[in-house]
Coordinates of N, CA and C in Angstrom, one line a residue:
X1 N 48.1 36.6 58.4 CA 46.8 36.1 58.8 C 46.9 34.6 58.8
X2 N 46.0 33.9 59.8 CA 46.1 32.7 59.8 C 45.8 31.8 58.4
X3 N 45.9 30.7 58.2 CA 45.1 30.0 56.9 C 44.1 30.3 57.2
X4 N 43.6 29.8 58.6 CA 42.0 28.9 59.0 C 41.4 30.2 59.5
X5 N 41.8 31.5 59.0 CA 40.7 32.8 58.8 C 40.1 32.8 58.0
X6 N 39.2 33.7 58.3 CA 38.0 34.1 57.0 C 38.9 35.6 56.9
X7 N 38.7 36.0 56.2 CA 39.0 37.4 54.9 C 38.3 38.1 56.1
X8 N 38.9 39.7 55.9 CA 37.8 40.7 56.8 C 36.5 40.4 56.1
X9 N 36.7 40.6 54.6 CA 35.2 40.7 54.1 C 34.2 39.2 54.5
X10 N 34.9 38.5 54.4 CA 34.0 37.1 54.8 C 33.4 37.4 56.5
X11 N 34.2 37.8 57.1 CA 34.2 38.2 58.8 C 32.6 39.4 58.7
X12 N 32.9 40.0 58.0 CA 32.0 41.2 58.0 C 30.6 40.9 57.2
X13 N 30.7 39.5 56.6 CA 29.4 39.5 56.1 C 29.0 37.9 56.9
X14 N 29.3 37.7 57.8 CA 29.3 36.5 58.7 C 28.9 35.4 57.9
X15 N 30.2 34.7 56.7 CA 29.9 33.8 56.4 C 31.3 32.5 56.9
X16 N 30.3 31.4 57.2 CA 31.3 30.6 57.5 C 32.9 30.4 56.7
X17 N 33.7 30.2 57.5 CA 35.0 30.2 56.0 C 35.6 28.6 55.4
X18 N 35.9 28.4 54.7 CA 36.4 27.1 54.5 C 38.0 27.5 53.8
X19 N 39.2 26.7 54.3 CA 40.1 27.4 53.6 C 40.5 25.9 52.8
X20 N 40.6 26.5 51.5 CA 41.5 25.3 50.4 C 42.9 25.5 50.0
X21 N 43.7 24.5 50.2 CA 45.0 24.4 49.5 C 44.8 23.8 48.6
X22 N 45.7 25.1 47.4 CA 45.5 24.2 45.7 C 46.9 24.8 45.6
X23 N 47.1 23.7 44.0 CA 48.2 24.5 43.0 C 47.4 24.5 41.4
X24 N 47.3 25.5 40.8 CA 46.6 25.7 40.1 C 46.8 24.5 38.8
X25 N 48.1 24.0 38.6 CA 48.5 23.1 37.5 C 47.9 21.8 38.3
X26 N 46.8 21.2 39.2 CA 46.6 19.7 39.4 C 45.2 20.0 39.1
X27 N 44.5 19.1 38.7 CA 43.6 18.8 37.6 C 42.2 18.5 38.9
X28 N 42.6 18.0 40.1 CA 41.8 17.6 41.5 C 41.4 18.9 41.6
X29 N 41.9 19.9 41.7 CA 42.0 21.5 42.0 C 40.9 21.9 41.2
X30 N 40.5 21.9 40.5 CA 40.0 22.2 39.0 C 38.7 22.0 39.5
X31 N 38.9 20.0 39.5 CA 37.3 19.9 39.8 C 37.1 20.1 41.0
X32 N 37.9 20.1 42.2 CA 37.5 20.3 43.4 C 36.8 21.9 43.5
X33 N 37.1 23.0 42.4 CA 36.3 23.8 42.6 C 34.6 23.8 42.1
X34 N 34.6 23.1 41.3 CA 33.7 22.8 40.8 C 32.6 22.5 41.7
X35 N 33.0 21.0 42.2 CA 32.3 20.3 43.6 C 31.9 21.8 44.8
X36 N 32.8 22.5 44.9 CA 32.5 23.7 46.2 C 31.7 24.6 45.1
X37 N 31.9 24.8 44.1 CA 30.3 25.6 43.7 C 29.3 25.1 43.5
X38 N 29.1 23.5 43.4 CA 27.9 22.7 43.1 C 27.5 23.1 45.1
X39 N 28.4 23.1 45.8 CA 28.0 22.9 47.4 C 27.2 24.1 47.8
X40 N 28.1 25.1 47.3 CA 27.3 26.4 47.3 C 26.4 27.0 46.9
X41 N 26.3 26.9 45.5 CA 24.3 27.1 45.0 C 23.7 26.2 45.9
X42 N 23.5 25.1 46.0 CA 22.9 24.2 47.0 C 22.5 24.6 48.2
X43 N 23.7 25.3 49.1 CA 23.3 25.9 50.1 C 22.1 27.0 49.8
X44 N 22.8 27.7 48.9 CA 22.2 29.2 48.7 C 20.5 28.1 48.1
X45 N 20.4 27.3 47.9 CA 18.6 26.9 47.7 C 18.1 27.1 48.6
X46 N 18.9 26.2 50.0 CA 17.9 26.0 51.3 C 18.5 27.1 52.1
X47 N 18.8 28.5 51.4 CA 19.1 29.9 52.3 C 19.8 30.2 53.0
X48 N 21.2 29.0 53.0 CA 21.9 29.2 53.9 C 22.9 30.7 53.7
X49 N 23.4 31.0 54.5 CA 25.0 31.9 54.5 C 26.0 31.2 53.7
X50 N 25.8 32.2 52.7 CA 27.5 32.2 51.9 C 28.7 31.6 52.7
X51 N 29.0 30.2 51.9 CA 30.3 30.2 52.9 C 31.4 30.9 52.2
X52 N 32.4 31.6 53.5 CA 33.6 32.2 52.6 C 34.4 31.5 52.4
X53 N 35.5 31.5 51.1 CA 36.3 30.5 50.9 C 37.7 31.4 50.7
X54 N 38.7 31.3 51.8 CA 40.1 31.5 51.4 C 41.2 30.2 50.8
X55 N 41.5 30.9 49.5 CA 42.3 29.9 48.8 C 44.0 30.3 49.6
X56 N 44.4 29.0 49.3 CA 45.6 29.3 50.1 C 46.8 28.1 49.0
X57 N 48.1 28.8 49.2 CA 49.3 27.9 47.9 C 49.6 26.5 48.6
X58 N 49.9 25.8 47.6 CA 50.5 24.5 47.5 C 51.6 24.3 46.6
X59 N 52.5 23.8 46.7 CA 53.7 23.7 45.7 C 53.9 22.2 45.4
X60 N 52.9 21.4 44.6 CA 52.6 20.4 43.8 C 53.7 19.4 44.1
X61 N 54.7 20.2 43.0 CA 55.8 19.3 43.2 C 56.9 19.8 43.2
X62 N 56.7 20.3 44.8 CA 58.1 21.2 45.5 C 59.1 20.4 45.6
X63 N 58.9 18.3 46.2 CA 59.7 17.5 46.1 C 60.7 17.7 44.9
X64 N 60.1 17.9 43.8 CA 60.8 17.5 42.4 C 61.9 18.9 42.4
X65 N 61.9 20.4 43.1 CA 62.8 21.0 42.5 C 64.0 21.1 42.9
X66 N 65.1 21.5 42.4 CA 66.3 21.7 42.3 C 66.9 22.8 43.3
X67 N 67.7 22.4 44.2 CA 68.6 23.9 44.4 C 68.6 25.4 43.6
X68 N 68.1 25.5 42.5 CA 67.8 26.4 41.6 C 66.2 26.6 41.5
X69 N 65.8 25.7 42.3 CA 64.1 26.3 42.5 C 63.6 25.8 41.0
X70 N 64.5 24.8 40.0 CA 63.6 24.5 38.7 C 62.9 22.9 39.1
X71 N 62.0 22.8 38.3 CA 61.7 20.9 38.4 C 62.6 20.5 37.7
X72 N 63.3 19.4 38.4 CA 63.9 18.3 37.7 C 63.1 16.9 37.4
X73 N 62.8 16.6 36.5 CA 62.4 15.8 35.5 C 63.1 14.1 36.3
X74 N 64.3 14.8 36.8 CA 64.9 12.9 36.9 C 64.8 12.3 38.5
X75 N 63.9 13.5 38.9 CA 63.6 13.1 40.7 C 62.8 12.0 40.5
X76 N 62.8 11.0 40.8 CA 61.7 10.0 41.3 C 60.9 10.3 42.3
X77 N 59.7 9.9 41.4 CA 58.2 10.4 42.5 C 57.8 9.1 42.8
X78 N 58.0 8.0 42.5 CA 57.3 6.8 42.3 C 55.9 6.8 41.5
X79 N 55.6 8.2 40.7 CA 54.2 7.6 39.6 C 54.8 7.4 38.4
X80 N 54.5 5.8 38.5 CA 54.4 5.4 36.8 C 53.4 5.6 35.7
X81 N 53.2 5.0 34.6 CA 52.5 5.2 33.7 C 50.6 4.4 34.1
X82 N 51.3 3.7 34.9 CA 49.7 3.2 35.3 C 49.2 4.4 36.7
X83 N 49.9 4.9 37.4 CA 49.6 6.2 38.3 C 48.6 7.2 37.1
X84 N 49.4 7.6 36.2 CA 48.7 8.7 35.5 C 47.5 8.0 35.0
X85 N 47.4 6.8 34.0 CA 46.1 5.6 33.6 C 44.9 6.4 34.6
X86 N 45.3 5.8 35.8 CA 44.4 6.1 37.2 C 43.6 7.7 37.4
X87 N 45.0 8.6 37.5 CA 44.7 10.0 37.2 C 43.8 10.2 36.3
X88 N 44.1 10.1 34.8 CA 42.7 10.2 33.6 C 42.0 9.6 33.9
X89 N 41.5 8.5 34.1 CA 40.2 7.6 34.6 C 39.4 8.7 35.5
X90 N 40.3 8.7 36.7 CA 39.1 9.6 38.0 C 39.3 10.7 37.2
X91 N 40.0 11.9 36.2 CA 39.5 13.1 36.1 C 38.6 13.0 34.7
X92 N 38.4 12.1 34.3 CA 36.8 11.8 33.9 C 36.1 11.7 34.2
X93 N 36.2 10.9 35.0 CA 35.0 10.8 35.7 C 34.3 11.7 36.8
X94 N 35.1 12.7 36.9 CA 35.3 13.5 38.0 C 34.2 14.8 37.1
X95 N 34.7 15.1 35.8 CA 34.3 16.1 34.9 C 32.8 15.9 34.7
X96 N 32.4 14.2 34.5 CA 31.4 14.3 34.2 C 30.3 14.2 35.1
X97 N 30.7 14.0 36.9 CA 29.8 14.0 37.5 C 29.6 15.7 38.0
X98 N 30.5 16.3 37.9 CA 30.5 17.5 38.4 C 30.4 18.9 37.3
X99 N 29.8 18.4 36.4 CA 29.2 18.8 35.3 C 30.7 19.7 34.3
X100 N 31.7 19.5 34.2 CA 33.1 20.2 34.1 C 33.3 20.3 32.8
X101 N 32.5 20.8 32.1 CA 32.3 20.2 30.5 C 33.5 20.8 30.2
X102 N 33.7 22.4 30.4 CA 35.0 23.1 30.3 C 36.7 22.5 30.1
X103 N 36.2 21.7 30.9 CA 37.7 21.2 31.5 C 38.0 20.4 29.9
X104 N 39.5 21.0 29.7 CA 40.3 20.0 28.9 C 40.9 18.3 29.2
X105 N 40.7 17.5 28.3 CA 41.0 16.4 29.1 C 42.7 16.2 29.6
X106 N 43.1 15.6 30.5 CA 44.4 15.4 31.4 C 45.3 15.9 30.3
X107 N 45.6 14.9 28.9 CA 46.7 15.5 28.3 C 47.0 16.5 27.2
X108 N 45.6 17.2 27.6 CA 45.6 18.1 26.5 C 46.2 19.2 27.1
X109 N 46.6 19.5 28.1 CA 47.1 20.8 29.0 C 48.8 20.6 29.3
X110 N 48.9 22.1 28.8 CA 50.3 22.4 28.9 C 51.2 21.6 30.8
X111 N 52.1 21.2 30.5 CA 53.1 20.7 31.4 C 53.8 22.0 32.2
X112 N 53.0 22.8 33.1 CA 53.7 24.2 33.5 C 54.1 24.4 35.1
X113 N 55.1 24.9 35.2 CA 55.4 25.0 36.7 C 55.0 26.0 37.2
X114 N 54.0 25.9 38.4 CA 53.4 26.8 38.4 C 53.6 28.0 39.7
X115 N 54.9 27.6 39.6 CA 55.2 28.7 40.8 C 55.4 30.4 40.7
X116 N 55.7 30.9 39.3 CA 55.0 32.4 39.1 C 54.1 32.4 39.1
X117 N 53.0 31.7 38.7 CA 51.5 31.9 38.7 C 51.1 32.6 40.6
X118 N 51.6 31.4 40.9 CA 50.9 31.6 42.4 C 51.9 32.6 43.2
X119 N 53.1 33.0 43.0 CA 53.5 34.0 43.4 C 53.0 35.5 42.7
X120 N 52.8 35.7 41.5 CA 51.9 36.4 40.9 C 50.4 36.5 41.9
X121 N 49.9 35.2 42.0 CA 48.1 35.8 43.0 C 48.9 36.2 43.8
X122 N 49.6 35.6 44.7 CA 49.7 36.1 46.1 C 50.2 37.4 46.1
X123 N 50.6 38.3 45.2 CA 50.8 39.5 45.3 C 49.5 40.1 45.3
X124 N 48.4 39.3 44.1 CA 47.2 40.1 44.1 C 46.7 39.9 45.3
X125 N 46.9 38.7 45.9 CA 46.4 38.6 47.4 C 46.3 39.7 48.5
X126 N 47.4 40.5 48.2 CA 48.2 41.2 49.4 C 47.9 42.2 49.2
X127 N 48.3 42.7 47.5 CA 47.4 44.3 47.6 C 46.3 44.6 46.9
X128 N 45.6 43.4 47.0 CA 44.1 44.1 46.2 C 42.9 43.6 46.8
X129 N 41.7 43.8 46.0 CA 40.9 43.0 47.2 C 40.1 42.0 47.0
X130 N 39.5 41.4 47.6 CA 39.2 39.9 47.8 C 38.4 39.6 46.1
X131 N 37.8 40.5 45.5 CA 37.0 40.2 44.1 C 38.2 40.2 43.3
X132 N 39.1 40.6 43.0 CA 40.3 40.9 42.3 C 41.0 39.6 42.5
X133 N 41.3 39.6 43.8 CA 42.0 38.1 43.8 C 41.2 37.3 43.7
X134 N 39.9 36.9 43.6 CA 39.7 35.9 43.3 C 39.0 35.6 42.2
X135 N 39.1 36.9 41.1 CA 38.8 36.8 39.5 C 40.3 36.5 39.2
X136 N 41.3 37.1 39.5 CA 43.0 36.5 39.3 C 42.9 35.2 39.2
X137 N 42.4 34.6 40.6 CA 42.5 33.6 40.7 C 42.0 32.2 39.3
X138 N 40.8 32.4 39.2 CA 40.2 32.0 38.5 C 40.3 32.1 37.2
X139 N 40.9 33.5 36.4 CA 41.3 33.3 35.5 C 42.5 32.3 35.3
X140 N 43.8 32.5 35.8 CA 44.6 31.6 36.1 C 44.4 29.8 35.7
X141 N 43.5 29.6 36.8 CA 42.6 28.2 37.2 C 42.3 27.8 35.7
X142 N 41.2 28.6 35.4 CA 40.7 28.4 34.0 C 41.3 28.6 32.8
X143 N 42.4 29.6 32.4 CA 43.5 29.8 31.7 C 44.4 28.4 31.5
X144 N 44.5 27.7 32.3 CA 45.1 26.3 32.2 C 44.1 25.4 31.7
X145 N 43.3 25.4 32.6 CA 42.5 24.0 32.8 C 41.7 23.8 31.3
X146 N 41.3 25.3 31.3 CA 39.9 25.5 29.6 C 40.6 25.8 28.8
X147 N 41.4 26.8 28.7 CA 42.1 26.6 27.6 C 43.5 26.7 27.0
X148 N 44.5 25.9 28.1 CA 45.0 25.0 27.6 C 46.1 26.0 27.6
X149 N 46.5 27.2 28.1 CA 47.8 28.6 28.2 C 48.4 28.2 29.1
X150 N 49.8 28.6 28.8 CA 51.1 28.3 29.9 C 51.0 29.4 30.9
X151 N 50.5 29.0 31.7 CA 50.8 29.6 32.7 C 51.8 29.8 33.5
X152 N 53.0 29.4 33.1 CA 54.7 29.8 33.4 C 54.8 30.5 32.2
X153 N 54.5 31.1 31.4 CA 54.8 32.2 30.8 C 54.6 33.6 31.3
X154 N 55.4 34.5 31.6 CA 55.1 35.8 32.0 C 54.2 36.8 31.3
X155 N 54.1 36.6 30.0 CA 53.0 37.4 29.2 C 51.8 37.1 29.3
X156 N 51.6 35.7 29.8 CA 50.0 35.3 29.8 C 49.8 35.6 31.4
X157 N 50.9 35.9 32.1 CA 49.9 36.2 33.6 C 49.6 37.7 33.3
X158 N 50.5 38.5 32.9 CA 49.9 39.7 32.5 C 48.9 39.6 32.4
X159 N 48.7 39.4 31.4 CA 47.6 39.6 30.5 C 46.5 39.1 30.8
X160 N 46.6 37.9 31.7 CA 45.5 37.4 32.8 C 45.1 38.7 33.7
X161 N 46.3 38.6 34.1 CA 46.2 40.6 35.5 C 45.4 41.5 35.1
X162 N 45.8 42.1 33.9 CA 45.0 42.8 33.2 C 43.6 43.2 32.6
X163 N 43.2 41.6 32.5 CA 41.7 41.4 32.3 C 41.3 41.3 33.5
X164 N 42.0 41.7 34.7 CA 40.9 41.2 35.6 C 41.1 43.0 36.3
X165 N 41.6 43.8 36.0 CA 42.0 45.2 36.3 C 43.3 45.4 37.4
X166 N 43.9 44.6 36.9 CA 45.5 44.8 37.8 C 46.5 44.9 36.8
X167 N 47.9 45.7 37.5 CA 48.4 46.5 36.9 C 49.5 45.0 35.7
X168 N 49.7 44.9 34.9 CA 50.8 44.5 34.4 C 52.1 44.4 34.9
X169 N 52.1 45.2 34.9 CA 53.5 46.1 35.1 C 54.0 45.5 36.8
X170 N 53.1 45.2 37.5 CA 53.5 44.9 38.8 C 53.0 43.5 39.0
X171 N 52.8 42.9 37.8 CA 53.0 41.6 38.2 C 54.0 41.3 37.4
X172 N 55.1 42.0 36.3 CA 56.2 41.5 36.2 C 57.2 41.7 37.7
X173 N 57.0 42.9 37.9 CA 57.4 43.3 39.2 C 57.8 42.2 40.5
X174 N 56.4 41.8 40.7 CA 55.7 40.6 41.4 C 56.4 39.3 41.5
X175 N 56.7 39.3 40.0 CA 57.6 37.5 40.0 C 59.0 37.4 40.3
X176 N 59.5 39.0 39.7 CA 61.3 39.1 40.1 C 61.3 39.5 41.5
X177 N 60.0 39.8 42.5 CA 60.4 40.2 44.0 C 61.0 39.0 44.5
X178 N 62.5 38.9 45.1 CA 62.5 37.7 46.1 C 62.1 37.9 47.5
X179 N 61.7 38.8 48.0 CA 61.0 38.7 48.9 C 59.7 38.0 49.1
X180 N 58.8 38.2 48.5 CA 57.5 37.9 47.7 C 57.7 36.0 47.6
X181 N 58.8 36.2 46.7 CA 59.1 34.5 46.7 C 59.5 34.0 48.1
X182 N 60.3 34.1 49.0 CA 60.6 33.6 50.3 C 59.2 33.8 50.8
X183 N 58.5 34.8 50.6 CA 57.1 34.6 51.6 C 56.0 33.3 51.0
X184 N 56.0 33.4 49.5 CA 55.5 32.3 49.3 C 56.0 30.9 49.7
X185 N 57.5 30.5 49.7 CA 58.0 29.4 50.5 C 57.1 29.3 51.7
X186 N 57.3 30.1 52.5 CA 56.9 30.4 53.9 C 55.5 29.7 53.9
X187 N 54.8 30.4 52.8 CA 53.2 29.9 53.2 C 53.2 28.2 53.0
X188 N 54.2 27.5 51.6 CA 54.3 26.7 51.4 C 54.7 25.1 52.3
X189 N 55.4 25.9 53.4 CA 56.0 25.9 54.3 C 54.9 25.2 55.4
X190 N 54.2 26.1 55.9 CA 53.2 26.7 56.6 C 52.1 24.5 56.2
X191 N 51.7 25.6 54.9 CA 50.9 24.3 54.7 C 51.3 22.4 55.2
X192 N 52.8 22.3 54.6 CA 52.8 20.8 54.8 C 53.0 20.9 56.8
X193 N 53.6 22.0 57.5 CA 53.8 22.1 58.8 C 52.1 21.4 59.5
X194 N 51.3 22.1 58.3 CA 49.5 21.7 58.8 C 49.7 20.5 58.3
X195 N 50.3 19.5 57.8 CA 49.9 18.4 57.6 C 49.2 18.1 56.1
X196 N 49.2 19.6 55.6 CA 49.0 18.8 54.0 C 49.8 18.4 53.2
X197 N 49.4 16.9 52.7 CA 50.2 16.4 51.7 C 50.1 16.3 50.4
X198 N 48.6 16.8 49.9 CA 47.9 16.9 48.8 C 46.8 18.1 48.5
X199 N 46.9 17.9 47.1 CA 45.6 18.9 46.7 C 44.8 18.3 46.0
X200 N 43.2 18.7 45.9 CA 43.0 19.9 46.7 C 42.8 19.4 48.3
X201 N 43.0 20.7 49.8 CA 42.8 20.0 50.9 C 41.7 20.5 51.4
X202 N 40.6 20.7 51.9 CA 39.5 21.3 52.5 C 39.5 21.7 53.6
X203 N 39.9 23.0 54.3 CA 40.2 22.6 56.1 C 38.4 23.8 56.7
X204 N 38.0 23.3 57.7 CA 36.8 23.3 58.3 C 36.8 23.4 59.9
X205 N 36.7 24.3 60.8 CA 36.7 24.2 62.0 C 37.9 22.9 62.6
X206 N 38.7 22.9 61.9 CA 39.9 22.1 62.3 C 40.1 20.6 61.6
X207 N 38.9 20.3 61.1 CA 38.8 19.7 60.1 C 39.0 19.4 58.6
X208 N 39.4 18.2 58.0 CA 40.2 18.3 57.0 C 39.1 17.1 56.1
X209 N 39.2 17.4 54.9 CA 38.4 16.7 53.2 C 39.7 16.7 52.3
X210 N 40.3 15.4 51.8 CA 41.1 15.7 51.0 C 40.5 14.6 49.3
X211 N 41.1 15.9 48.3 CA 40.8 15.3 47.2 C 39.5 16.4 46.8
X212 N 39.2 15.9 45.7 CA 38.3 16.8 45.0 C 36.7 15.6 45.2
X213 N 36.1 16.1 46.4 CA 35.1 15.0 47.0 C 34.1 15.7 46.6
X214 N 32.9 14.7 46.9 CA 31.5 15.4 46.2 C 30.9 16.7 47.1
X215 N 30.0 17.7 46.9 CA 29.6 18.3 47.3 C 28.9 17.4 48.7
X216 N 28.0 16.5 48.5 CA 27.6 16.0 49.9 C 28.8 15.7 51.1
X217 N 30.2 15.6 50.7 CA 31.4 15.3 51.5 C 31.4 16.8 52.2
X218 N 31.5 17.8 51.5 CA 31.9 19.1 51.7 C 30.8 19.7 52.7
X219 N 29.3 19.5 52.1 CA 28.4 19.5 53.5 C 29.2 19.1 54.8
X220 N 29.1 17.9 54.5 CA 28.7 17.1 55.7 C 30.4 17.5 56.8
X221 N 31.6 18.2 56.3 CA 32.6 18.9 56.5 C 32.2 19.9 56.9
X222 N 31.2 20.8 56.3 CA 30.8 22.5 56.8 C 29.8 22.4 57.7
X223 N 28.8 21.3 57.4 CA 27.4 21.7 58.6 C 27.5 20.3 59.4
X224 N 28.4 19.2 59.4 CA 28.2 18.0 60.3 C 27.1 17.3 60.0
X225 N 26.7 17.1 58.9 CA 25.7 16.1 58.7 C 25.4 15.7 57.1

């Protein structure tokens, strides 16, 4: 299915779609969901239609890995110590305009690579259905962000899976498929082919929001004004 689809279910209840590329370990991600649920009650005041939202992968820092598919630590990104300064600055300020009391601050959160995680959804993506994946999802999201679990550990995606009514057992399954893994490349793939080079990305009738922007940005992206 394309990115820039809506879900059958989104199709069937005729709500506009907006598709986001995230990686669950960037902190923009976090609050950029935030910002699209502050958009969405909002809408739903002045009655509009539910917009539907397909989340779609990003692989953060695909740059950084290894022929072995691990991060290497000694790739040069060009962010220094004043880059990250800047990072904590806006994701404070980000938290407190967008009410994110939840959110742990930048360095209180585990350093995790998060590419089982998101090979993990995308299996829930594939065989479950759209409430599933997107309580997976969100546990996940929040599992990092609030409170502070590795989510490259295989026992806490379980056990994420599981509170949300998916099987365990096939999301260890899930992480050792390399099929599963090549398809995730593929989507990964897919995305920078669209021209994303960052998260979170906003894409809208061909249109693109990048960064974790305010709800009036994300309007003015979904209804043109």
């Amino acid at each position: 299915m394309s990115t820039d689809d809506a879900t059958p279910a989104d199709e069937a209840s005729d709500r506009r779609p907006v598709t986001v590329y995230s990686d669950f370990v960037c902190p923009f991600c976090y609050l950029g969901r935030a910002s699209l649920r502050q958009y969405r009650d909002e809408r739903a005041e002045r009655d509009l239609p539910e917009v539907g939202v397909e989340w779609q992968f990003f692989d953060l820092r695909g740059h950084k890995r290894g022929p072995d598919g691990e991060i290497r630590d000694d790739v040069e990104d060009g962010k220094d110590e004043d880059y990250y300064d800047q990072v904590r600055e806006n994701v404070e300020r980000l938290r407190e305009e967008y009410d994110a009391d939840e959110m742990l601050e930048f360095d209180e959160v585990h350093d995790a690579d998060s590419w089982d995680a998101q090979q993990a959804a995308l299996y829930v993506k594939q065989s479950y259905d759209l409430d599933t994946f997107r309580a997976f999802y969100d546990a996940v999201l929040e599992a990092h962000w609030e409170d502070g679990r590795e989510i490259d550990d295989l026992d806490t995606l379980v056990e994420l899976a599981e509170s949300v009514g998916v099987d365990g057992e096939e999301i260890r399954d899930a992480v050792d498929d390399e099929t599963l893994a090549e398809e995730l490349e593929a989507q990964f793939e897919t995305a920078r082919e669209r021209g994303v080079t960052g998260v979170p990305t906003f894409v809208a009738d061909g249109h693109a929001a990048r960064g974790a922007v305010p709800p009036a940005h994300l309007r003015r992206l979904l209804e043109g004004n």
